[in-house]
Amino acid sequence: MHVARCAVGAIALITSTAFAQDTSTLASRLDKPTYIAVTAIVDSARIAKMPTKPLFDKALEGAAKGSDGPTIIGAVQQRWVRMGAAKQGLGTSTSPDEIRSAVTALEAGASARDLARIRSAGGKRSVTLPLAVLTDLISRSIPIPTATDLVLQLMRSGVRDGDLSTFQRNVRADIERGADPTAAATTRARGAIRSNQPKPGRSE
Amino acid sequence: MLDDNDGRIEQIAHELKRAERVSSSFDARVMRAVRSLPRHARLTLWSRLTTPRRISVTPLSWGLLAASLLIIALATTRAVLVEESTNPAKPITTALFAAPSKKQTPQAVQFVLVAPDAKKVAVVGDFNGWDPKHAGYQAHHSGGGVWSVTASLPVGHHRYSFVVDDSLWVADPIAPRAVDNDFGVTNSAIIVSAQE
């Protein structure tokens, strides 16, 4: 029984090591009242079995930029709310990577409904990269409804993550060469969808 | 006279040679007195550590112990892999277990900033805890005011910024801006995808 208790304790220790490291980093960078408030939010995430790293990141960002405690707490709180919205939009069986990607998309302006549509279009596949591509398109000044529709079209036509990455790189390159962002994205999406269609059989 | 003295000496010698008779309770009384003396703390601990003990262990306990050791080994190896693959200062070592899948493998990304007047440039972001002193993200000046650093970033969407001379936050001129601006300083955004 004593050995069993030791084994269970060892397992718990390992899983909490990374969390303890993040917490100690936070403690060294925030003043005590801010640290207490932020860790209370982080504890809520832990209890809800949600990833805590996005919350730590937001607090560390605020500390690095010299923001005051209330601003940091507000930003962390807002991110926590968005994480809840992300999980609601994507469904209960959402991975931590998907939640992080969804939070970024929400912060860029996508809605929970957009997340749900992307989840529906993706089926069982991970939506981490499609959401990251959506966020990237929005950040390049492509209107949110257009960006969402393009990503949905790509997913529904079966474009995989590798081709989605190629599409995003091509759009970026076109914009850097001076192309209109929406035109570049629409053109490249059309090409990616066409490339993904099965080629018709030859008739003899 | 001499005979009387000899006799007495012999009597005394005979008494001295006679074996002492110890009462049966003597040993017990002595040990009681010894045990009641305060023992040195280190001796107590040392004797506890060196005294052999018998331990009974059930098969379930053995199984849990073996599982925990396996988890510790797996977690340690994974932590080493992630740390080494994201810290350019350390070489990549051979993994004892299967390497992370391609999707999880961090990708090398080069950050470049033209800042002729800068004395120091660092890259900070959600991949290094926004730490401008992180060893793996200090840019090197390669002449002509061009600062660059190549770092390993996990696959996904990231926010980052340059920090010039430990005080000035500069967005990447060629990268899109991250839309959120919680702290009054706009970040740049980058999407890192797995290489084919």
GROMACS .gro file of C-alpha atoms in nm:
model
  400
    1MET     CA    1   0.000   0.000   0.000
    2HIS     CA    2   0.287   0.235   0.086
    3VAL     CA    3   0.450   0.151  -0.250
    4ALA     CA    4   0.121   0.211  -0.433
    5ARG     CA    5   0.094   0.554  -0.274
    6CYS     CA    6   0.448   0.635  -0.385
    7ALA     CA    7   0.370   0.530  -0.743
    8VAL     CA    8   0.059   0.746  -0.762
    9GLY     CA    9   0.253   1.036  -0.615
   10ALA     CA   10   0.527   0.999  -0.876
   11ILE     CA   11   0.274   1.011  -1.160
   12ALA     CA   12   0.112   1.324  -1.018
   13LEU     CA   13   0.451   1.486  -0.974
   14ILE     CA   14   0.547   1.441  -1.339
   15THR     CA   15   0.223   1.583  -1.475
   16SER     CA   16   0.244   1.887  -1.252
   17THR     CA   17   0.611   1.967  -1.320
   18ALA     CA   18   0.547   2.174  -1.636
   19PHE     CA   19   0.263   2.356  -1.463
   20ALA     CA   20   0.484   2.431  -1.164
   21GLN     CA   21   0.753   2.571  -1.391
   22ASP     CA   22   0.504   2.804  -1.563
   23THR     CA   23   0.371   2.914  -1.226
   24SER     CA   24   0.714   2.994  -1.087
   25THR     CA   25   0.803   3.194  -1.401
   26LEU     CA   26   0.483   3.391  -1.357
   27ALA     CA   27   0.555   3.453  -0.990
   28SER     CA   28   0.892   3.602  -1.075
   29ARG     CA   29   0.746   3.845  -1.329
   30LEU     CA   30   0.423   3.967  -1.168
   31ASP     CA   31   0.354   4.156  -0.848
   32LYS     CA   32   0.179   3.952  -0.581
   33PRO     CA   33  -0.182   4.077  -0.620
   34THR     CA   34  -0.170   4.032  -0.998
   35TYR     CA   35  -0.011   3.689  -0.958
   36ILE     CA   36  -0.284   3.579  -0.719
   37ALA     CA   37  -0.560   3.699  -0.951
   38VAL     CA   38  -0.403   3.538  -1.259
   39THR     CA   39  -0.341   3.204  -1.088
   40ALA     CA   40  -0.704   3.201  -0.976
   41ILE     CA   41  -0.807   3.218  -1.342
   42VAL     CA   42  -0.549   2.954  -1.430
   43ASP     CA   43  -0.688   2.727  -1.159
   44SER     CA   44  -1.034   2.763  -1.313
   45ALA     CA   45  -0.887   2.639  -1.641
   46ARG     CA   46  -0.721   2.346  -1.470
   47ILE     CA   47  -1.043   2.247  -1.297
   48ALA     CA   48  -1.227   2.267  -1.629
   49LYS     CA   49  -0.953   2.051  -1.788
   50MET     CA   50  -0.867   2.329  -2.032
   51PRO     CA   51  -0.512   2.417  -2.142
   52THR     CA   52  -0.343   2.669  -1.914
   53LYS     CA   53  -0.054   2.772  -2.138
   54PRO     CA   54  -0.255   3.034  -2.334
   55LEU     CA   55  -0.337   3.205  -2.003
   56PHE     CA   56   0.024   3.196  -1.884
   57ASP     CA   57   0.134   3.335  -2.223
   58LYS     CA   58  -0.106   3.628  -2.205
   59ALA     CA   59   0.008   3.717  -1.853
   60LEU     CA   60   0.375   3.691  -1.947
   61GLU     CA   61   0.314   3.908  -2.253
   62GLY     CA   62   0.160   4.176  -2.037
   63ALA     CA   63   0.444   4.158  -1.787
   64ALA     CA   64   0.706   4.180  -2.062
   65LYS     CA   65   0.536   4.487  -2.207
   66GLY     CA   66   0.528   4.659  -1.869
   67SER     CA   67   0.150   4.666  -1.835
   68ASP     CA   68  -0.012   4.726  -1.499
   69GLY     CA   69  -0.181   4.455  -1.297
   70PRO     CA   70  -0.546   4.535  -1.379
   71THR     CA   71  -0.471   4.540  -1.754
   72ILE     CA   72  -0.295   4.204  -1.733
   73ILE     CA   73  -0.575   4.052  -1.529
   74GLY     CA   74  -0.835   4.185  -1.772
   75ALA     CA   75  -0.652   4.044  -2.072
   76VAL     CA   76  -0.613   3.703  -1.908
   77GLN     CA   77  -0.978   3.703  -1.808
   78GLN     CA   78  -1.084   3.791  -2.163
   79ARG     CA   79  -0.871   3.512  -2.304
   80TRP     CA   80  -1.029   3.268  -2.058
   81VAL     CA   81  -1.372   3.373  -2.178
   82ARG     CA   82  -1.264   3.318  -2.538
   83MET     CA   83  -1.130   2.974  -2.451
   84GLY     CA   84  -1.475   2.887  -2.321
   85ALA     CA   85  -1.631   3.018  -2.642
   86ALA     CA   86  -1.378   2.819  -2.844
   87LYS     CA   87  -1.468   2.498  -2.667
   88GLN     CA   88  -1.836   2.572  -2.711
   89GLY     CA   89  -1.792   2.638  -3.084
   90LEU     CA   90  -1.572   2.337  -3.152
   91GLY     CA   91  -1.739   2.087  -2.922
   92THR     CA   92  -1.637   1.898  -2.613
   93SER     CA   93  -1.377   1.667  -2.768
   94THR     CA   94  -1.145   1.949  -2.866
   95SER     CA   95  -0.770   1.917  -2.831
   96PRO     CA   96  -0.559   2.181  -2.652
   97ASP     CA   97  -0.396   2.275  -2.987
   98GLU     CA   98  -0.736   2.329  -3.142
   99ILE     CA   99  -0.846   2.546  -2.851
  100ARG     CA  100  -0.533   2.761  -2.882
  101SER     CA  101  -0.585   2.796  -3.255
  102ALA     CA  102  -0.954   2.877  -3.207
  103VAL     CA  103  -0.880   3.142  -2.944
  104THR     CA  104  -0.646   3.314  -3.190
  105ALA     CA  105  -0.918   3.305  -3.454
  106LEU     CA  106  -1.173   3.452  -3.210
  107GLU     CA  107  -0.927   3.725  -3.115
  108ALA     CA  108  -0.887   3.803  -3.485
  109GLY     CA  109  -1.263   3.849  -3.517
  110ALA     CA  110  -1.402   3.511  -3.613
  111SER     CA  111  -1.721   3.407  -3.435
  112ALA     CA  112  -1.812   3.094  -3.243
  113ARG     CA  113  -2.048   3.012  -3.531
  114ASP     CA  114  -1.752   3.024  -3.773
  115LEU     CA  115  -1.569   2.779  -3.548
  116ALA     CA  116  -1.867   2.544  -3.547
  117ARG     CA  117  -1.890   2.558  -3.928
  118ILE     CA  118  -1.521   2.478  -3.961
  119ARG     CA  119  -1.554   2.190  -3.716
  120SER     CA  120  -1.848   2.059  -3.915
  121ALA     CA  121  -1.656   2.086  -4.244
  122GLY     CA  122  -1.353   1.912  -4.095
  123GLY     CA  123  -1.532   1.607  -3.966
  124LYS     CA  124  -1.293   1.403  -3.756
  125ARG     CA  125  -0.981   1.579  -3.878
  126SER     CA  126  -0.795   1.829  -3.662
  127VAL     CA  127  -0.893   2.190  -3.731
  128THR     CA  128  -0.579   2.342  -3.576
  129LEU     CA  129  -0.420   2.437  -3.907
  130PRO     CA  130  -0.742   2.546  -4.085
  131LEU     CA  131  -0.811   2.783  -3.795
  132ALA     CA  132  -0.453   2.913  -3.807
  133VAL     CA  133  -0.491   2.975  -4.181
  134LEU     CA  134  -0.821   3.155  -4.118
  135THR     CA  135  -0.651   3.380  -3.862
  136ASP     CA  136  -0.368   3.450  -4.103
  137LEU     CA  137  -0.606   3.547  -4.383
  138ILE     CA  138  -0.796   3.782  -4.151
  139SER     CA  139  -0.472   3.941  -4.031
  140ARG     CA  140  -0.383   4.012  -4.396
  141SER     CA  141  -0.693   4.229  -4.424
  142ILE     CA  142  -0.916   3.979  -4.598
  143PRO     CA  143  -1.274   4.035  -4.476
  144ILE     CA  144  -1.378   3.781  -4.216
  145PRO     CA  145  -1.677   3.637  -4.408
  146THR     CA  146  -1.461   3.596  -4.721
  147ALA     CA  147  -1.175   3.436  -4.528
  148THR     CA  148  -1.414   3.196  -4.352
  149ASP     CA  149  -1.587   3.097  -4.676
  150LEU     CA  150  -1.254   3.031  -4.848
  151VAL     CA  151  -1.131   2.808  -4.567
  152LEU     CA  152  -1.464   2.622  -4.563
  153GLN     CA  153  -1.453   2.567  -4.938
  154LEU     CA  154  -1.099   2.433  -4.912
  155MET     CA  155  -1.193   2.196  -4.633
  156ARG     CA  156  -1.511   2.071  -4.799
  157SER     CA  157  -1.323   1.993  -5.117
  158GLY     CA  158  -1.089   1.773  -4.917
  159VAL     CA  159  -0.774   1.989  -4.923
  160ARG     CA  160  -0.539   1.846  -4.662
  161ASP     CA  161  -0.315   2.034  -4.418
  162GLY     CA  162  -0.009   2.018  -4.644
  163ASP     CA  163  -0.192   2.179  -4.936
  164LEU     CA  164  -0.356   2.425  -4.698
  165SER     CA  165  -0.008   2.536  -4.586
  166THR     CA  166   0.097   2.574  -4.950
  167PHE     CA  167  -0.214   2.782  -5.016
  168GLN     CA  168  -0.131   3.011  -4.722
  169ARG     CA  169   0.233   3.052  -4.834
  170ASN     CA  170   0.123   3.135  -5.189
  171VAL     CA  171  -0.126   3.395  -5.069
  172ARG     CA  172   0.142   3.552  -4.853
  173ALA     CA  173   0.389   3.565  -5.142
  174ASP     CA  174   0.128   3.718  -5.375
  175ILE     CA  175   0.040   3.989  -5.122
  176GLU     CA  176   0.409   4.066  -5.067
  177ARG     CA  177   0.441   4.116  -5.444
  178GLY     CA  178   0.162   4.370  -5.428
  179ALA     CA  179  -0.152   4.171  -5.503
  180ASP     CA  180  -0.486   4.259  -5.349
  181PRO     CA  181  -0.527   4.025  -5.050
  182THR     CA  182  -0.883   3.913  -5.130
  183ALA     CA  183  -0.804   3.857  -5.498
  184ALA     CA  184  -0.488   3.666  -5.410
  185ALA     CA  185  -0.666   3.442  -5.161
  186THR     CA  186  -0.963   3.374  -5.390
  187THR     CA  187  -0.741   3.289  -5.685
  188ARG     CA  188  -0.515   3.063  -5.488
  189ALA     CA  189  -0.810   2.887  -5.325
  190ARG     CA  190  -0.962   2.816  -5.663
  191GLY     CA  191  -0.632   2.667  -5.779
  192ALA     CA  192  -0.595   2.454  -5.467
  193ILE     CA  193  -0.948   2.316  -5.501
  194ARG     CA  194  -0.896   2.240  -5.870
  195SER     CA  195  -0.567   2.061  -5.794
  196ASN     CA  196  -0.741   1.850  -5.537
  197GLN     CA  197  -1.015   1.727  -5.768
  198PRO     CA  198  -0.972   1.375  -5.902
  199LYS     CA  199  -0.848   1.378  -6.260
  200PRO     CA  200  -1.100   1.243  -6.516
  201GLY     CA  201  -1.009   0.902  -6.662
  202ARG     CA  202  -0.871   0.894  -7.018
  203SER     CA  203  -1.096   0.755  -7.285
  204GLU     CA  204  -0.927   0.544  -7.551
  205MET     CA  205   5.329  -1.413   6.364
  206LEU     CA  206   5.437  -1.471   6.006
  207ASP     CA  207   5.216  -1.777   5.983
  208ASP     CA  208   4.915  -1.574   6.092
  209ASN     CA  209   4.987  -1.314   5.822
  210ASP     CA  210   5.034  -1.581   5.556
  211GLY     CA  211   4.704  -1.731   5.650
  212ARG     CA  212   4.525  -1.400   5.622
  213ILE     CA  213   4.688  -1.325   5.286
  214GLU     CA  214   4.582  -1.665   5.159
  215GLN     CA  215   4.230  -1.607   5.280
  216ILE     CA  216   4.210  -1.269   5.104
  217ALA     CA  217   4.356  -1.417   4.784
  218HIS     CA  218   4.104  -1.698   4.797
  219GLU     CA  219   3.821  -1.444   4.831
  220LEU     CA  220   3.951  -1.242   4.536
  221LYS     CA  221   3.981  -1.546   4.311
  222ARG     CA  222   3.628  -1.661   4.386
  223ALA     CA  223   3.386  -1.591   4.090
  224GLU     CA  224   3.139  -1.314   4.147
  225ARG     CA  225   2.778  -1.418   4.177
  226VAL     CA  226   2.555  -1.170   3.982
  227SER     CA  227   2.189  -1.156   4.057
  228SER     CA  228   1.957  -1.249   3.772
  229SER     CA  229   1.795  -0.906   3.774
  230PHE     CA  230   2.130  -0.727   3.737
  231ASP     CA  231   2.138  -0.748   3.356
  232ALA     CA  232   1.783  -0.621   3.332
  233ARG     CA  233   1.855  -0.329   3.564
  234VAL     CA  234   2.165  -0.230   3.370
  235MET     CA  235   1.986  -0.242   3.029
  236ARG     CA  236   1.699  -0.040   3.170
  237ALA     CA  237   1.939   0.225   3.284
  238VAL     CA  238   2.119   0.227   2.946
  239ARG     CA  239   1.796   0.255   2.747
  240SER     CA  240   1.677   0.543   2.953
  241LEU     CA  241   1.980   0.749   2.848
  242PRO     CA  242   1.912   1.003   2.558
  243ARG     CA  243   2.030   0.864   2.224
  244HIS     CA  244   2.213   1.078   1.972
  245ALA     CA  245   1.974   1.181   1.689
  246ARG     CA  246   2.215   1.091   1.409
  247LEU     CA  247   2.277   0.750   1.560
  248THR     CA  248   1.898   0.697   1.573
  249LEU     CA  249   1.859   0.791   1.205
  250TRP     CA  250   2.164   0.593   1.100
  251SER     CA  251   2.045   0.286   1.281
  252ARG     CA  252   1.702   0.322   1.119
  253LEU     CA  253   1.858   0.346   0.777
  254THR     CA  254   2.090   0.053   0.822
  255THR     CA  255   1.859  -0.184   1.006
  256PRO     CA  256   1.727  -0.441   0.758
  257ARG     CA  257   1.349  -0.453   0.733
  258ARG     CA  258   1.103  -0.689   0.581
  259ILE     CA  259   0.854  -0.531   0.337
  260SER     CA  260   0.549  -0.700   0.193
  261VAL     CA  261   0.453  -0.581  -0.156
  262THR     CA  262   0.143  -0.686  -0.347
  263PRO     CA  263   0.159  -0.753  -0.724
  264LEU     CA  264  -0.065  -0.448  -0.778
  265SER     CA  265   0.188  -0.226  -0.600
  266TRP     CA  266   0.468  -0.368  -0.814
  267GLY     CA  267   0.261  -0.294  -1.125
  268LEU     CA  268   0.194   0.065  -1.018
  269LEU     CA  269   0.560   0.118  -0.939
  270ALA     CA  270   0.666  -0.019  -1.278
  271ALA     CA  271   0.408   0.200  -1.455
  272SER     CA  272   0.524   0.512  -1.273
  273LEU     CA  273   0.888   0.443  -1.359
  274LEU     CA  274   0.789   0.399  -1.724
  275ILE     CA  275   0.593   0.726  -1.721
  276ILE     CA  276   0.888   0.907  -1.562
  277ALA     CA  277   1.120   0.771  -1.830
  278LEU     CA  278   0.880   0.868  -2.112
  279ALA     CA  279   0.815   1.215  -1.972
  280THR     CA  280   1.184   1.283  -1.916
  281THR     CA  281   1.272   1.179  -2.268
  282ARG     CA  282   0.990   1.387  -2.417
  283ALA     CA  283   1.094   1.690  -2.210
  284VAL     CA  284   1.452   1.648  -2.331
  285LEU     CA  285   1.337   1.622  -2.694
  286VAL     CA  286   1.113   1.930  -2.674
  287GLU     CA  287   1.375   2.132  -2.486
  288GLU     CA  288   1.652   2.040  -2.727
  289SER     CA  289   1.445   2.091  -3.038
  290THR     CA  290   1.328   2.437  -2.929
  291ASN     CA  291   1.659   2.559  -2.788
  292PRO     CA  292   1.903   2.615  -3.072
  293ALA     CA  293   2.190   2.639  -2.824
  294LYS     CA  294   2.163   2.269  -2.753
  295PRO     CA  295   2.233   1.992  -3.003
  296ILE     CA  296   1.962   1.743  -3.092
  297THR     CA  297   2.033   1.406  -2.932
  298THR     CA  298   1.919   1.065  -3.041
  299ALA     CA  299   1.587   0.971  -2.888
  300LEU     CA  300   1.547   0.650  -2.700
  301PHE     CA  301   1.185   0.640  -2.795
  302ALA     CA  302   1.007   0.724  -3.119
  303ALA     CA  303   1.064   1.083  -3.232
  304PRO     CA  304   0.765   1.319  -3.227
  305SER     CA  305   0.546   1.298  -3.536
  306LYS     CA  306   0.606   1.542  -3.821
  307LYS     CA  307   0.303   1.745  -3.712
  308GLN     CA  308   0.455   1.804  -3.370
  309THR     CA  309   0.812   1.864  -3.487
  310PRO     CA  310   0.910   2.229  -3.441
  311GLN     CA  311   1.018   2.403  -3.759
  312ALA     CA  312   1.315   2.632  -3.811
  313VAL     CA  313   1.209   2.992  -3.870
  314GLN     CA  314   1.440   3.281  -3.952
  315PHE     CA  315   1.357   3.623  -3.810
  316VAL     CA  316   1.522   3.923  -3.976
  317LEU     CA  317   1.514   4.289  -3.876
  318VAL     CA  318   1.697   4.580  -4.032
  319ALA     CA  319   1.797   4.812  -3.747
  320PRO     CA  320   2.125   4.993  -3.819
  321ASP     CA  321   2.127   5.186  -3.491
  322ALA     CA  322   2.048   4.894  -3.266
  323LYS     CA  323   2.301   4.748  -3.024
  324LYS     CA  324   2.094   4.447  -2.932
  325VAL     CA  325   1.791   4.273  -3.087
  326ALA     CA  326   1.587   3.987  -2.946
  327VAL     CA  327   1.277   3.802  -3.064
  328VAL     CA  328   0.997   3.746  -2.813
  329GLY     CA  329   0.667   3.571  -2.856
  330ASP     CA  330   0.424   3.310  -2.731
  331PHE     CA  331   0.689   3.046  -2.804
  332ASN     CA  332   0.943   3.168  -2.547
  333GLY     CA  333   0.732   3.322  -2.272
  334TRP     CA  334   0.786   3.673  -2.415
  335ASP     CA  335   1.131   3.670  -2.254
  336PRO     CA  336   1.373   3.916  -2.419
  337LYS     CA  337   1.662   3.753  -2.233
  338HIS     CA  338   1.595   3.400  -2.366
  339ALA     CA  339   1.930   3.267  -2.485
  340GLY     CA  340   1.801   3.103  -2.801
  341TYR     CA  341   1.632   3.412  -2.941
  342GLN     CA  342   1.907   3.673  -2.941
  343ALA     CA  343   1.962   3.805  -3.292
  344HIS     CA  344   2.311   3.831  -3.440
  345HIS     CA  345   2.430   4.132  -3.634
  346SER     CA  346   2.559   4.020  -3.970
  347GLY     CA  347   2.657   4.363  -4.094
  348GLY     CA  348   2.476   4.646  -4.268
  349GLY     CA  349   2.231   4.682  -3.983
  350VAL     CA  350   2.082   4.339  -4.053
  351TRP     CA  351   1.995   4.136  -3.745
  352SER     CA  352   1.880   3.777  -3.769
  353VAL     CA  353   1.815   3.468  -3.563
  354THR     CA  354   1.689   3.123  -3.661
  355ALA     CA  355   1.477   2.951  -3.399
  356SER     CA  356   1.261   2.643  -3.378
  357LEU     CA  357   0.891   2.716  -3.342
  358PRO     CA  358   0.608   2.471  -3.286
  359VAL     CA  359   0.361   2.426  -3.570
  360GLY     CA  360   0.068   2.667  -3.549
  361HIS     CA  361  -0.014   3.037  -3.534
  362HIS     CA  362   0.216   3.254  -3.325
  363ARG     CA  363   0.246   3.613  -3.211
  364TYR     CA  364   0.585   3.772  -3.180
  365SER     CA  365   0.777   4.097  -3.179
  366PHE     CA  366   1.132   4.227  -3.187
  367VAL     CA  367   1.274   4.397  -2.879
  368VAL     CA  368   1.550   4.644  -2.965
  369ASP     CA  369   1.802   4.745  -2.697
  370ASP     CA  370   1.588   4.585  -2.423
  371SER     CA  371   1.328   4.858  -2.443
  372LEU     CA  372   1.185   4.929  -2.788
  373TRP     CA  373   0.919   4.690  -2.919
  374VAL     CA  374   0.919   4.673  -3.298
  375ALA     CA  375   0.672   4.481  -3.514
  376ASP     CA  376   0.810   4.281  -3.804
  377PRO     CA  377   0.770   4.506  -4.110
  378ILE     CA  378   0.709   4.214  -4.348
  379ALA     CA  379   0.469   4.015  -4.133
  380PRO     CA  380   0.099   4.073  -4.083
  381ARG     CA  381  -0.010   4.235  -3.760
  382ALA     CA  382  -0.177   4.025  -3.496
  383VAL     CA  383  -0.524   4.166  -3.453
  384ASP     CA  384  -0.539   4.158  -3.073
  385ASN     CA  385  -0.371   4.450  -2.903
  386ASP     CA  386  -0.436   4.398  -2.534
  387PHE     CA  387  -0.134   4.591  -2.408
  388GLY     CA  388  -0.104   4.884  -2.647
  389VAL     CA  389   0.184   4.732  -2.845
  390THR     CA  390   0.094   4.553  -3.167
  391ASN     CA  391   0.246   4.214  -3.230
  392SER     CA  392   0.332   4.045  -3.555
  393ALA     CA  393   0.181   3.714  -3.655
  394ILE     CA  394   0.336   3.410  -3.816
  395ILE     CA  395   0.197   3.074  -3.914
  396VAL     CA  396   0.437   2.781  -3.890
  397SER     CA  397   0.337   2.471  -4.080
  398ALA     CA  398   0.494   2.127  -4.096
  399GLN     CA  399   0.738   2.081  -4.382
  400GLU     CA  400   0.641   1.825  -4.649
   0.00000   0.00000   0.00000
